[in-house]
mmCIF file of C-alpha atoms and ligand atoms in Angstrom:
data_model
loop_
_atom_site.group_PDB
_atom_site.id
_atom_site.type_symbol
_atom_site.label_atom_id
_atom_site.label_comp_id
_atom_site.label_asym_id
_atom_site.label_seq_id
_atom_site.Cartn_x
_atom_site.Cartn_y
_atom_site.Cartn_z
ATOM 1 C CA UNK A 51 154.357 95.244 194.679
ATOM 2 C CA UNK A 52 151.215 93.660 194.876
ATOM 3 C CA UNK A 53 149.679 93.970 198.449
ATOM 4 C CA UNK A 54 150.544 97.663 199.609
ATOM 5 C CA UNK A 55 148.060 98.054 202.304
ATOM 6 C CA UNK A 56 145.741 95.915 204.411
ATOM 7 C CA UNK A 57 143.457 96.518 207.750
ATOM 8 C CA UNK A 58 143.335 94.194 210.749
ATOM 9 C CA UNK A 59 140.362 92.736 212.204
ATOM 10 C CA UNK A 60 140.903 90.853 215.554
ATOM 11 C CA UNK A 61 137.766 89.393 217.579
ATOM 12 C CA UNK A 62 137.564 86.114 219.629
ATOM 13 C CA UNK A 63 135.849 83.151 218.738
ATOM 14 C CA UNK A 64 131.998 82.848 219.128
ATOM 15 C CA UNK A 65 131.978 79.193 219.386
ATOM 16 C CA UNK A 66 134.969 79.193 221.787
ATOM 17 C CA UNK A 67 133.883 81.896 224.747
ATOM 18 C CA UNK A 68 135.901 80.635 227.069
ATOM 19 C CA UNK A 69 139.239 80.386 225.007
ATOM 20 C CA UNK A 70 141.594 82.957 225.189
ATOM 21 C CA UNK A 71 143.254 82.737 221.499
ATOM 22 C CA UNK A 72 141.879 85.456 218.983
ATOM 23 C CA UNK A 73 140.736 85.434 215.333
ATOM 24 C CA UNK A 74 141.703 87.572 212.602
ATOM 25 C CA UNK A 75 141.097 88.742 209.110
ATOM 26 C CA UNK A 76 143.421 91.315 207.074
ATOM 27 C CA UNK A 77 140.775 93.445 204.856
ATOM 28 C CA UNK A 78 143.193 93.575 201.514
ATOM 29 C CA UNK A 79 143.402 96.804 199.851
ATOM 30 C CA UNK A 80 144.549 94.982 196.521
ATOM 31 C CA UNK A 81 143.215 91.976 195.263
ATOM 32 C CA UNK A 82 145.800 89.232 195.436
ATOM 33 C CA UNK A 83 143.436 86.682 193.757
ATOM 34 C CA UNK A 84 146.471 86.361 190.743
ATOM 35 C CA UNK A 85 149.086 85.711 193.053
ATOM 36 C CA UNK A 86 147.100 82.378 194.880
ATOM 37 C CA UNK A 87 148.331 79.918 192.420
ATOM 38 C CA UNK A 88 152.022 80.800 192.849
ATOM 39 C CA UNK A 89 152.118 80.842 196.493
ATOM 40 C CA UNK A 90 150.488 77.377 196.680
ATOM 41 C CA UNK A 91 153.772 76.507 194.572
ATOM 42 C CA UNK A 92 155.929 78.034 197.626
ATOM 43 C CA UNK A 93 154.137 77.917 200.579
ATOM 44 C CA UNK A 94 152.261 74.267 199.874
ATOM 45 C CA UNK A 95 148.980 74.822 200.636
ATOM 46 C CA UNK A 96 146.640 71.621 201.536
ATOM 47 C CA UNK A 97 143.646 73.232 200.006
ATOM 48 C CA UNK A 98 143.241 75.497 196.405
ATOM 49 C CA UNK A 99 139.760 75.890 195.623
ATOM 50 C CA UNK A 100 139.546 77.638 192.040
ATOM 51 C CA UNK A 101 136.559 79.561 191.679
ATOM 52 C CA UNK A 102 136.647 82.023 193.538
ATOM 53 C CA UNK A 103 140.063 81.702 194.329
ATOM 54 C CA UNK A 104 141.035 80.402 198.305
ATOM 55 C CA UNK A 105 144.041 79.098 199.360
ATOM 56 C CA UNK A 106 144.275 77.266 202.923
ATOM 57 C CA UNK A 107 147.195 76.951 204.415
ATOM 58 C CA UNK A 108 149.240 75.472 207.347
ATOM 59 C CA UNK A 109 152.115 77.864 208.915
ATOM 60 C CA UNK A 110 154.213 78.975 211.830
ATOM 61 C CA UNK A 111 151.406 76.507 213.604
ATOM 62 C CA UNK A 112 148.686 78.478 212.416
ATOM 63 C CA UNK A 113 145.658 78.269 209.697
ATOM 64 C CA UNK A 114 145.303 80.323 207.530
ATOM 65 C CA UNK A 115 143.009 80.615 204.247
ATOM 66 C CA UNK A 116 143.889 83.731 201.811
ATOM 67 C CA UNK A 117 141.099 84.936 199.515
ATOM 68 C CA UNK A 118 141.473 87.751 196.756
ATOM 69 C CA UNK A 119 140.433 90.341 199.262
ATOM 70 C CA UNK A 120 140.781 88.537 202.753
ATOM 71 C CA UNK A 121 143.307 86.570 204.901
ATOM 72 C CA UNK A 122 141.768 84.641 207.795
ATOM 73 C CA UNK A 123 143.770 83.200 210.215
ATOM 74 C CA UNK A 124 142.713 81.579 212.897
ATOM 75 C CA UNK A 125 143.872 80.323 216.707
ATOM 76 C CA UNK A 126 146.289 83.931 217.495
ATOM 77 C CA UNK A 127 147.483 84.725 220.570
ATOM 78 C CA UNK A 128 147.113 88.215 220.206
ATOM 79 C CA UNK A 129 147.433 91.348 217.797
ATOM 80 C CA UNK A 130 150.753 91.759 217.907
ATOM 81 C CA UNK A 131 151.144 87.968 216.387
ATOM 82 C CA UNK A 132 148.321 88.570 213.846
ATOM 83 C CA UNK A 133 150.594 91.568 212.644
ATOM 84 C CA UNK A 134 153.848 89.560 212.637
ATOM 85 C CA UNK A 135 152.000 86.861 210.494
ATOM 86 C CA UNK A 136 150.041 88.887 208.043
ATOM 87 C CA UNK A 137 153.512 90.863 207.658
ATOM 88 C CA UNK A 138 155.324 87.699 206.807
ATOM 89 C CA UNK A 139 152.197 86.395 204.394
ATOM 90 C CA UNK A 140 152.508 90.323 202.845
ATOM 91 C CA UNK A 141 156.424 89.543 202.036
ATOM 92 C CA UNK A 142 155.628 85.855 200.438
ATOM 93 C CA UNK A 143 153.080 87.347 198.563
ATOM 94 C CA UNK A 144 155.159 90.409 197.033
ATOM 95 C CA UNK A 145 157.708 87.685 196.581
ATOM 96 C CA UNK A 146 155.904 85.239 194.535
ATOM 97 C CA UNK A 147 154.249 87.908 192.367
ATOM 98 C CA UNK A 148 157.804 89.306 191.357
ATOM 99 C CA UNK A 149 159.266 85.592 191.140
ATOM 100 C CA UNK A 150 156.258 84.218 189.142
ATOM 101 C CA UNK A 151 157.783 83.877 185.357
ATOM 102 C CA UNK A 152 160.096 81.322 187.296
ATOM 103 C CA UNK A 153 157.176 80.135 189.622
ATOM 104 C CA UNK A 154 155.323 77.027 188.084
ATOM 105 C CA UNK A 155 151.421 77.569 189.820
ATOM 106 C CA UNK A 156 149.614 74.992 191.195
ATOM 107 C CA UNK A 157 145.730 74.769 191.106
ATOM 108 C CA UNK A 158 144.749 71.935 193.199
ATOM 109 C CA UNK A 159 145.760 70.841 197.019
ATOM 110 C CA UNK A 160 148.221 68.604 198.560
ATOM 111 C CA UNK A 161 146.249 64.720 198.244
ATOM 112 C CA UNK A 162 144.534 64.089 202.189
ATOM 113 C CA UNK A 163 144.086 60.670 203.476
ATOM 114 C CA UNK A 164 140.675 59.111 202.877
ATOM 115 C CA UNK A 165 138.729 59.020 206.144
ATOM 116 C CA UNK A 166 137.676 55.453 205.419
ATOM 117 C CA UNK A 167 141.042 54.081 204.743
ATOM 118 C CA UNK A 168 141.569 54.817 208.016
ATOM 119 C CA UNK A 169 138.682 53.997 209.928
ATOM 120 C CA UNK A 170 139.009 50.465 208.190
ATOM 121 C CA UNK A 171 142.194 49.695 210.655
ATOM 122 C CA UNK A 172 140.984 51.517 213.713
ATOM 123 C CA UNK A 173 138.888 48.658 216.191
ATOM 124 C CA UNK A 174 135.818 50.954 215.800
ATOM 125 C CA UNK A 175 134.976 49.923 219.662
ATOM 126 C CA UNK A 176 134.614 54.164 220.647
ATOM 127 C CA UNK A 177 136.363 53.514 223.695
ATOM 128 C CA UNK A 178 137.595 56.519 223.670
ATOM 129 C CA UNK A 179 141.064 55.814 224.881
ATOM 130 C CA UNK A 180 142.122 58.157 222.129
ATOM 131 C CA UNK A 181 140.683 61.159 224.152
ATOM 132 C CA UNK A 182 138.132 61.432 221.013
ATOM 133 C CA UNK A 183 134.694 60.420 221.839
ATOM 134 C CA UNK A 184 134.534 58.004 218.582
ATOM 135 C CA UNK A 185 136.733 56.005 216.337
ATOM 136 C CA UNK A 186 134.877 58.187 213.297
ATOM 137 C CA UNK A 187 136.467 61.414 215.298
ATOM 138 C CA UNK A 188 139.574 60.386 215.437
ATOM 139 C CA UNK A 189 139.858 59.137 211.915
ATOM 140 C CA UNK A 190 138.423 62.608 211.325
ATOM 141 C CA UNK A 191 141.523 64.085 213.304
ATOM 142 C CA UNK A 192 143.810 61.789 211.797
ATOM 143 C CA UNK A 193 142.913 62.817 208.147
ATOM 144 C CA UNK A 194 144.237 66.203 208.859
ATOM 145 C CA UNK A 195 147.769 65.296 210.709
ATOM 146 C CA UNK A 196 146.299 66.059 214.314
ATOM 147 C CA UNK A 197 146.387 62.271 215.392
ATOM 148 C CA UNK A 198 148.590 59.462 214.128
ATOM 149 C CA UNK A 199 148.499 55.384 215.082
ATOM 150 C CA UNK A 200 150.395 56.140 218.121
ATOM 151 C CA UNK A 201 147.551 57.743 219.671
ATOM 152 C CA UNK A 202 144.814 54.718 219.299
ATOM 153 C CA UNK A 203 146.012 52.188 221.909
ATOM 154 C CA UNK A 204 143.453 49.488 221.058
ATOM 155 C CA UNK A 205 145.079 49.062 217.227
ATOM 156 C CA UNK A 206 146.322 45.842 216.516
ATOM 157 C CA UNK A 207 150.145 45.311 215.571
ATOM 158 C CA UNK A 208 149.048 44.582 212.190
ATOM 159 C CA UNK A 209 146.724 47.546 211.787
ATOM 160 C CA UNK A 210 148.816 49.942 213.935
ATOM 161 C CA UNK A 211 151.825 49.197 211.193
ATOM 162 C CA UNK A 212 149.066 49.765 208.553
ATOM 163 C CA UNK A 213 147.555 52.788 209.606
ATOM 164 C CA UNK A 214 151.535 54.308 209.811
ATOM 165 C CA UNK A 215 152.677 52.952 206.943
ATOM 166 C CA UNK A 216 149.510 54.947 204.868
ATOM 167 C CA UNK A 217 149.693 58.843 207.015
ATOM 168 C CA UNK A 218 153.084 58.163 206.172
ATOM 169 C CA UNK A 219 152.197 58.405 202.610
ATOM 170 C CA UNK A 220 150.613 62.255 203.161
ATOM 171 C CA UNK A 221 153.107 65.515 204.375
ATOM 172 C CA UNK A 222 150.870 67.199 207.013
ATOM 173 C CA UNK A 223 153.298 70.393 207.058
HETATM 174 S S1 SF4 B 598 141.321 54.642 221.206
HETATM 175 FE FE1 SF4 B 598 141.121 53.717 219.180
HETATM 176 S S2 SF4 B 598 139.376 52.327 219.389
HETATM 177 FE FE2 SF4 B 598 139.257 53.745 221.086
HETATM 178 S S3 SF4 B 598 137.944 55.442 220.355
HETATM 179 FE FE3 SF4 B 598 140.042 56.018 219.952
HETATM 180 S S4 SF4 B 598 140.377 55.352 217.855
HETATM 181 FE FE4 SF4 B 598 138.580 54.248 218.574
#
């Protein structure tokens, strides 16, 4: 086993007073910095940062970015659901570290969308029909699977088949 033993840390965002969701890291006992590669292999992270090691992730609807010493995940809705995730993290973890002579690692992050390929197609008007207050944000939002050509009403048919046709390209998951 690789992770034995881990403390939580919940607080609430400093950014975000008003929102009720809670923050947390998971203090690692044992440094898991080894295991990063492997679980990029079997969880598909979007991110991998080699030195130091970071993984960012996209689960169970949640962010999450593992260090060698730290998890951080972010958007809970309380403690008990910060414990249920880091549990299930703890598992793929111990998992992938026994597995990993049949584990092929994976040092780099799944390709993004370039946020100028898809501001190109959008009308770049900022008419915020979108909800966003600029095309630039919404291309931002787009880049990372939050918004898709469905949501920008003022695309042309040409561009809106565009724009689809290239997220289509990227897994988001
Ligand atoms: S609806 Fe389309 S054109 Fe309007 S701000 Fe949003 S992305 Fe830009």
């Amino acid at each position: 086993m690789l992770l034995e033993n881990y403390t939580l840390e919940i607080f609430n965002s400093k950014c975000q007073p008003g929102v009720m969701a809670v923050h947390c890291f998971a203090h690692l006992d044992q440094d898991i910095s080894q295991v990063l590669p492997y679980l990029n292999t079997t969880l598909g992270g979007f991110e991998y940062l080699v030195d130091p090691p970071a993984l960012t992730l996209r689960s169970q609807g949640k962010l999450m970015t593992l260090h060698g010493r730290k998890i951080a995940i972010n958007a809970l809705k309380d403690e008990q659901e910060a414990q249920k995730i880091v549990e299930w993290l703890k598992n793929e973890i111990n998992e992938a570290w026994e597995c990993r002579d049949r584990i092929v690692p994976c040092f780099h992050g799944k390709p993004k969308p370039i946020l100028i390929e898809i501001l190109k197609l959008l009308p770049k008007t900022n008419c915020r029909k979108c909800g966003q207050p600029t095309c630039m944000v919404f291309a931002a939002q787009a880049m990372e699977g939050g918004y898709g050509a469905e949501n920008c009403p003022e695309l042309t048919d040409p561009n809106r088949e565009k724009l689809t046709t290239y997220l289509s390209g990227f897994d988001f998951d």
